[in-house]
Amino acid sequence: MKALLLLLLLSFAAVSTTQAQSTPTAAPDKSKEVLLVDAACGQCRLGLPGKSCDLAIRMNGKAYFVDGTDIDSHGDAHAKDGFCNSVRKAQVQGEVVDNRFKATYFQLLPETVTAK
């Protein structure tokens, strides 16, 4: 019984550590540009290949899957305003590495915000 409890605690700690490492910072780096991009499900809305729903952004006309945050971190992807049903605006910082956007900052904007 104690071994099972210990295993559960270690599993929880591992998941918590992994999630903490994959979450972008809460505030942008003031020394870097904040980009306004389209954000949505890569497969459902942005035409990227795959069989599951994954967060992606579109910038400069090209779509990239996002690392550093995931589709479920920003609400229900299948809700009316979710990433699988609508393209939303987001402010991001990061860089494209190996054709994926490595987010260091990701802030989903309210639906009423549009690009200028």
GROMACS .gro file of C-alpha atoms in nm:
model
  116
    1MET     CA    1   0.000   0.000   0.000
    2LYS     CA    2   0.283   0.239   0.090
    3ALA     CA    3   0.460   0.155  -0.236
    4LEU     CA    4   0.144   0.240  -0.433
    5LEU     CA    5   0.108   0.572  -0.251
    6LEU     CA    6   0.474   0.654  -0.315
    7LEU     CA    7   0.435   0.568  -0.684
    8LEU     CA    8   0.130   0.796  -0.712
    9LEU     CA    9   0.313   1.083  -0.543
   10LEU     CA   10   0.616   1.044  -0.770
   11SER     CA   11   0.393   1.031  -1.079
   12PHE     CA   12   0.215   1.349  -0.970
   13ALA     CA   13   0.547   1.525  -0.911
   14ALA     CA   14   0.675   1.421  -1.255
   15VAL     CA   15   0.361   1.546  -1.429
   16SER     CA   16   0.370   1.874  -1.236
   17THR     CA   17   0.734   1.930  -1.328
   18THR     CA   18   0.669   1.854  -1.696
   19GLN     CA   19   0.373   2.092  -1.707
   20ALA     CA   20   0.570   2.369  -1.540
   21GLN     CA   21   0.847   2.337  -1.797
   22SER     CA   22   0.604   2.346  -2.091
   23THR     CA   23   0.417   2.659  -1.983
   24PRO     CA   24   0.533   2.988  -2.131
   25THR     CA   25   0.604   3.275  -1.897
   26ALA     CA   26   0.314   3.488  -1.776
   27ALA     CA   27   0.474   3.812  -1.891
   28PRO     CA   28   0.649   3.895  -2.217
   29ASP     CA   29   1.020   3.967  -2.233
   30LYS     CA   30   1.037   4.346  -2.268
   31SER     CA   31   1.355   4.321  -2.473
   32LYS     CA   32   1.182   4.117  -2.749
   33GLU     CA   33   0.902   4.198  -2.991
   34VAL     CA   34   0.551   4.071  -2.912
   35LEU     CA   35   0.386   3.935  -3.226
   36LEU     CA   36   0.013   3.935  -3.303
   37VAL     CA   37  -0.074   3.605  -3.472
   38ASP     CA   38  -0.368   3.384  -3.560
   39ALA     CA   39  -0.405   3.090  -3.321
   40ALA     CA   40  -0.619   2.782  -3.376
   41CYS     CA   41  -0.617   2.406  -3.405
   42GLY     CA   42  -0.354   2.321  -3.662
   43GLN     CA   43  -0.551   2.032  -3.806
   44CYS     CA   44  -0.908   2.170  -3.782
   45ARG     CA   45  -0.843   2.530  -3.888
   46LEU     CA   46  -0.493   2.589  -4.024
   47GLY     CA   47  -0.452   2.298  -4.265
   48LEU     CA   48  -0.163   2.123  -4.091
   49PRO     CA   49  -0.133   1.743  -4.111
   50GLY     CA   50  -0.220   1.517  -3.821
   51LYS     CA   51  -0.496   1.314  -3.661
   52SER     CA   52  -0.542   1.492  -3.328
   53CYS     CA   53  -0.613   1.849  -3.226
   54ASP     CA   54  -0.296   2.049  -3.162
   55LEU     CA   55  -0.236   2.420  -3.106
   56ALA     CA   56  -0.084   2.610  -3.396
   57ILE     CA   57  -0.025   2.968  -3.499
   58ARG     CA   58  -0.018   3.138  -3.837
   59MET     CA   59   0.229   3.419  -3.892
   60ASN     CA   60   0.344   3.571  -4.216
   61GLY     CA   61   0.104   3.340  -4.399
   62LYS     CA   62   0.260   3.016  -4.268
   63ALA     CA   63   0.123   2.783  -3.999
   64TYR     CA   64   0.338   2.626  -3.728
   65PHE     CA   65   0.257   2.385  -3.448
   66VAL     CA   66   0.330   2.540  -3.106
   67ASP     CA   67   0.560   2.400  -2.839
   68GLY     CA   68   0.563   2.551  -2.491
   69THR     CA   69   0.186   2.552  -2.441
   70ASP     CA   70  -0.094   2.329  -2.562
   71ILE     CA   71  -0.444   2.352  -2.698
   72ASP     CA   72  -0.608   2.255  -2.367
   73SER     CA   73  -0.431   2.529  -2.171
   74HIS     CA   74  -0.658   2.793  -2.324
   75GLY     CA   75  -1.008   2.661  -2.266
   76ASP     CA   76  -1.221   2.396  -2.434
   77ALA     CA   77  -1.089   2.353  -2.787
   78HIS     CA   78  -1.429   2.227  -2.903
   79ALA     CA   79  -1.636   2.511  -2.754
   80LYS     CA   80  -1.798   2.762  -2.992
   81ASP     CA   81  -1.501   2.999  -2.946
   82GLY     CA   82  -1.246   2.719  -2.903
   83PHE     CA   83  -0.945   2.662  -3.125
   84CYS     CA   84  -1.113   2.382  -3.324
   85ASN     CA   85  -1.409   2.604  -3.416
   86SER     CA   86  -1.257   2.948  -3.458
   87VAL     CA   87  -0.932   3.122  -3.539
   88ARG     CA   88  -0.838   3.355  -3.254
   89LYS     CA   89  -0.576   3.625  -3.211
   90ALA     CA   90  -0.287   3.578  -2.970
   91GLN     CA   91   0.016   3.775  -2.864
   92VAL     CA   92   0.327   3.558  -2.869
   93GLN     CA   93   0.701   3.559  -2.829
   94GLY     CA   94   0.931   3.282  -2.933
   95GLU     CA   95   1.106   3.150  -3.238
   96VAL     CA   96   1.061   2.898  -3.515
   97VAL     CA   97   1.290   2.599  -3.466
   98ASP     CA   98   1.268   2.291  -3.691
   99ASN     CA   99   0.944   2.425  -3.843
  100ARG     CA  100   0.772   2.452  -3.501
  101PHE     CA  101   0.704   2.769  -3.299
  102LYS     CA  102   0.879   2.747  -2.961
  103ALA     CA  103   0.665   2.981  -2.747
  104THR     CA  104   0.820   3.163  -2.453
  105TYR     CA  105   0.509   3.380  -2.417
  106PHE     CA  106   0.155   3.307  -2.535
  107GLN     CA  107  -0.147   3.521  -2.449
  108LEU     CA  108  -0.483   3.446  -2.609
  109LEU     CA  109  -0.674   3.769  -2.674
  110PRO     CA  110  -1.048   3.822  -2.625
  111GLU     CA  111  -1.254   3.745  -2.934
  112THR     CA  112  -1.332   4.110  -2.994
  113VAL     CA  113  -0.968   4.200  -3.062
  114THR     CA  114  -0.880   4.215  -3.431
  115ALA     CA  115  -0.557   4.281  -3.616
  116LYS     CA  116  -0.487   4.637  -3.727
   0.00000   0.00000   0.00000
